[in-house]
Amino acid sequence: MKTTKSNLAFSRRNFLKTSALAGGGMIIGFNLFTACKTEAKPSIDIENLNFNDFNAFIKIADNGYVTIFSPNPEIGQGVKTAMPMIIAEELDVEWDKVHVVQAKYNKKEYTRQVAGGSLSIRFGWDALRQTGATTKQMLINAAAVKWGVDAATCSASKGIITNANGETLGYGEVVKEASTLEVPENVKLKKPSEYTIIGTDAINVDLDKIVTGKPLFGLDYKAEGMSYASVLRPPAFGQKLESFDDTETKKVTGVTDVIKFGDKVAVLASNTWAAMKGKKAIKAIWSSDEKLESTENHDKELNDILDGNDFTIRREDGNVKKAFTEADKIVERTYDSPFLPHNCLEPMNFYADVTPEKIHLVGPIQTPQWTAGRVAKLLERKKEEIELEMTRMGGGFGRRLYGDFALEAAEVSNLAKKPVKVVFSREDDMTDGIYRPAIKYRIAASIKEGKITGYHLKEAAINSNMYDLIPNFFPAGCIPNYKVSTKSYKSDITTGAWRAPYTNFLAFAEQTFFDELAQELEKDPVELRLELLQNVKNTTDDKIEYSGQRMENTIKLAAEKSNWSENKDGVYKGFAAYYSHNTHVAEVAEIELKDGLPVVKKIIAAVDCGIIINPTGAINQIQGGVLDGIGHAMYGDLSFKNGKPSHRNFDTYRLIRMNETPEVEVHFVKNELSPTGLGEPGLPPAGGAVANAIHKALSKRLYKQPFIKELQNSKTEVLG
Amino acid sequence: MPTYNLKINGKQITVTADPDTPLLWILRDELNLVGTKFGCGIAQCGACTVHVDGVATRSCQLQVALLDKEEITTIEGLSEAGDHPLQEAWKQVDVPQCGYCQAGQIMTAASFLKQNPNPTTQEIREAMHGNLCRCASYNRIEKAVAMAAEKMS
Ligand code: FES
Ligand code: FES
């Protein structure tokens, strides 16, 4: 059969559209945001579609060079590199002929470009492969039309199409034809064994710009006539602005406007320094109707919750009460965590230009669509009037999901009637945070005849409790009588997602608890985990989130690579394993003692994250997550007194630094399963692995973060 | 407002600014040299590191009025083609995660390697201790500094 334009399969549901480019080459538009939803069923009318409905583009030039315009915000997770790699793999072009650019927003053809911060490799995997493969088929079809042969007799590899007679055409030579053909459907995807790009190291696509200091980040963005704004916000949560005096502010050279909005005051100036100086010079009087909150009250409230009986039951298997009544022994422990600020190294900032015609927003944001909607609502404008452009982000960790800074910028620009960039100082960033909430866990287990028969986890958290999937994580399904109960305490302090939400601390609590249970049962901690996992391997409960088999493989890999069962003089090892964000991770921490204090020397991490798109990026993510986990478990600490956070800047707030950093060795479980998350799952087990190693070294159990406080307290005890 | 003559990346530049303005903000806001980053403003993070006569210095603490004939080098001027051995090593090792701290890291490392061309691992770790990387890309920073040192010696 000869391939003609009319007999190519065509799908109304397709999410691609092609067009020839005036200057040569073709462009393929696709809607990454729609396509990447799990239930992706684009409800768009392909015939009436124009390019405004797309947010991602592939351009194939007539010299065969491919440009992928990625709309995806880059937080540092490497998705800006990994996602195009998936397209390039199925499109079958050489990676060095691929150029990745952050799709610019302000060009006409890309209007209404937005993308969700939650887009991840996991959701993008199928859509991106389909996009690449469909485009490749389109090019093959075009070559077949040109040759007058059946497309089925042609193949393509590395940007070259070959027919049965051995004739070849480059992708660039058929783009003109391809752009006039219908979009094929049901294209064949490659088998993992056929991959030539996926699984190879591709360096970060912005690397050149990063090491030469080119503008990339939100803070680097500038626009004609823009003012810098520094915002004075209530110093304590729960306070309101009574009055203020800006006499001294107005004397600062460069300050142009002082604008009150809500309980805040924005100082606008011709440069950042003047804006910050002007803000400091404001004399404000604050008031509050209610008693301001302190960590002391929080502790009491959360302890009262744990001691009480008024919980929401999130999962219950068997009969926990009965198991506890019949037990030989019950082990119960309580774990304690502080608030944590995100401390992205690039402080929060956003640019807004609100005019009667439109609203232009630019900056680092993980949730552009949601934020644009909120700005529209705030200013009572139509969503269509908003253009939101994303920049690279100097860290996210969850903080840039919230968009409060974008709303501030929009509001200030609207009042000032000029383009404004709101810039947080470090103090603003740390004290006006949306923090990881302080949480307490109480875990109890019943033991009978050397077996764990019952398990009850209670959570008491500030503002909100663990999300629904978590009660189905390990050890759900491993212990016959199992229960998870939660309750929260409502607070004025703003809280939200922080890298690996909830599990960032829960994993520490559970994984140290299991270490204690192993000690109680006189079992090796690794053996105990493996034994328990046998119970979940053939589970029929489809609510169980993790895989017993994959967890077992991961644990065994970590044990093997760390020589778990061998002892080294002066080296103390601790073990932890945790499943989160669809990834199974096991970690072994090695510590040594120096002046009686533990020094973390090495972490051996085993990870099952399915197919690895970009190994160098994947290792970077796991290393970062592990070190972040150790750093915050060791030092992370934020409390409140009368509504005020205890730290304002890095002089007193301690983050992990190079000299405290162990080597992190990463090993991947090899399989051909769909790729899963990398940015977060390395973090949760790290604190537990370190705490368990510390117990080996000092026979001291840690129940509270940050560890450094606990260790210093006990060291003074020892020294007397 | 007073004017100041500065020598930045080999060029003579005149700026008008309040005397207490930190060099950081002159670079970023007035001169469009935004590779030098703002992280803390109190000499704790190193994101703002530049060279003053070859010595790594925190530009957030350097008031413009105190500068005179000093040669200032920023990340943009570290090498002409972006190919300083440290920049090359950074690429080879694929160091950055979010990337925000990296210009400061490179500037600290460049001045350190000038003073100590053959550092031990422990010396590297101590020299880089003042530069925060919130993404904790420390393992790779350490590796890249060692790699550059080897190439340079
Ligand atoms: S901004 Fe200068 S050291 Fe942090
Ligand atoms: S790479 Fe993000 S702060 Fe260093």
CSV table of N, CA and C in Angstrom, one decimal, chain A residues 352 354 358-361 368-388 403 406-408 410-411 414:
chain,number,residue,atom,x,y,z
A,352,ALA,N,5.8,41.9,38.6
A,352,ALA,CA,4.5,42.0,38.1
A,352,ALA,C,4.4,43.4,37.4
A,354,VAL,N,1.1,45.3,36.2
A,354,VAL,CA,-0.3,45.3,36.1
A,354,VAL,C,-0.8,46.6,35.3
A,358,LYS,N,-3.4,44.4,30.5
A,358,LYS,CA,-3.0,43.0,30.9
A,358,LYS,C,-2.2,43.0,32.1
A,359,ILE,N,-1.9,41.8,32.6
A,359,ILE,CA,-1.1,41.6,33.8
A,359,ILE,C,0.1,40.7,33.4
A,360,HIS,N,1.3,41.2,33.5
A,360,HIS,CA,2.4,40.4,33.1
A,360,HIS,C,3.2,40.0,34.4
A,361,LEU,N,3.3,38.7,34.6
A,361,LEU,CA,4.0,38.2,35.8
A,361,LEU,C,5.2,37.4,35.4
A,368,PRO,N,2.3,27.8,38.3
A,368,PRO,CA,1.9,28.9,37.5
A,368,PRO,C,0.4,29.1,37.2
A,369,GLN,N,-0.3,28.0,36.9
A,369,GLN,CA,-1.7,28.1,36.6
A,369,GLN,C,-2.5,28.5,37.8
A,370,TRP,N,-2.3,27.9,38.9
A,370,TRP,CA,-3.0,28.2,40.1
A,370,TRP,C,-2.8,29.6,40.5
A,371,THR,N,-1.5,30.0,40.5
A,371,THR,CA,-1.1,31.4,40.9
A,371,THR,C,-1.8,32.4,40.0
A,372,ALA,N,-1.7,32.2,38.7
A,372,ALA,CA,-2.4,33.1,37.7
A,372,ALA,C,-3.9,33.3,38.1
A,373,GLY,N,-4.5,32.2,38.4
A,373,GLY,CA,-5.9,32.2,38.8
A,373,GLY,C,-6.1,33.0,40.0
A,374,ARG,N,-5.2,32.9,41.0
A,374,ARG,CA,-5.4,33.6,42.3
A,374,ARG,C,-5.1,35.1,42.0
A,375,VAL,N,-4.2,35.4,41.2
A,375,VAL,CA,-3.9,36.9,40.9
A,375,VAL,C,-5.2,37.5,40.2
A,376,ALA,N,-5.8,36.7,39.3
A,376,ALA,CA,-6.9,37.2,38.6
A,376,ALA,C,-8.1,37.5,39.6
A,377,LYS,N,-8.2,36.6,40.5
A,377,LYS,CA,-9.3,36.7,41.5
A,377,LYS,C,-9.0,37.9,42.4
A,378,LEU,N,-7.8,38.0,42.8
A,378,LEU,CA,-7.4,39.1,43.8
A,378,LEU,C,-7.6,40.5,43.1
A,379,LEU,N,-7.3,40.6,41.9
A,379,LEU,CA,-7.4,41.9,41.2
A,379,LEU,C,-8.7,42.1,40.4
A,380,GLU,N,-9.5,41.1,40.5
A,380,GLU,CA,-10.8,41.0,39.8
A,380,GLU,C,-10.6,41.3,38.3
A,381,ARG,N,-9.7,40.5,37.8
A,381,ARG,CA,-9.4,40.6,36.4
A,381,ARG,C,-9.7,39.2,35.7
A,382,LYS,N,-9.8,39.2,34.4
A,382,LYS,CA,-10.0,37.9,33.7
A,382,LYS,C,-8.7,37.1,33.6
A,383,LYS,N,-8.8,35.8,33.7
A,383,LYS,CA,-7.6,35.0,33.7
A,383,LYS,C,-6.9,35.1,32.3
A,384,GLU,N,-7.6,35.4,31.3
A,384,GLU,CA,-7.0,35.6,30.0
A,384,GLU,C,-6.1,36.8,29.9
A,385,GLU,N,-6.3,37.7,30.8
A,385,GLU,CA,-5.5,38.9,30.7
A,385,GLU,C,-4.1,38.7,31.4
A,386,ILE,N,-3.9,37.5,31.9
A,386,ILE,CA,-2.7,37.3,32.6
A,386,ILE,C,-1.7,36.5,31.8
A,387,GLU,N,-0.5,37.0,31.7
A,387,GLU,CA,0.6,36.2,31.1
A,387,GLU,C,1.6,35.9,32.2
A,388,LEU,N,1.9,34.6,32.4
A,388,LEU,CA,2.9,34.3,33.4
A,388,LEU,C,4.1,33.6,32.8
A,403,GLY,N,3.1,30.8,45.9
A,403,GLY,CA,2.8,32.0,45.1
A,403,GLY,C,2.4,33.3,45.9
A,406,ALA,N,4.0,36.2,44.5
A,406,ALA,CA,3.5,36.7,43.2
A,406,ALA,C,2.3,37.6,43.4
A,407,LEU,N,1.5,37.1,44.3
A,407,LEU,CA,0.3,37.9,44.7
A,407,LEU,C,0.7,39.3,45.2
A,408,GLU,N,1.7,39.3,46.1
A,408,GLU,CA,2.1,40.6,46.6
A,408,GLU,C,2.6,41.5,45.5
A,410,ALA,N,1.8,41.5,42.3
A,410,ALA,CA,0.7,41.9,41.5
A,410,ALA,C,-0.1,43.1,42.3
A,411,GLU,N,-0.3,42.9,43.5
A,411,GLU,CA,-1.0,43.9,44.3
A,411,GLU,C,-0.3,45.2,44.4
A,414,ASN,N,-0.3,46.9,41.0
A,414,ASN,CA,-1.6,47.4,40.7
A,414,ASN,C,-1.8,48.8,41.4
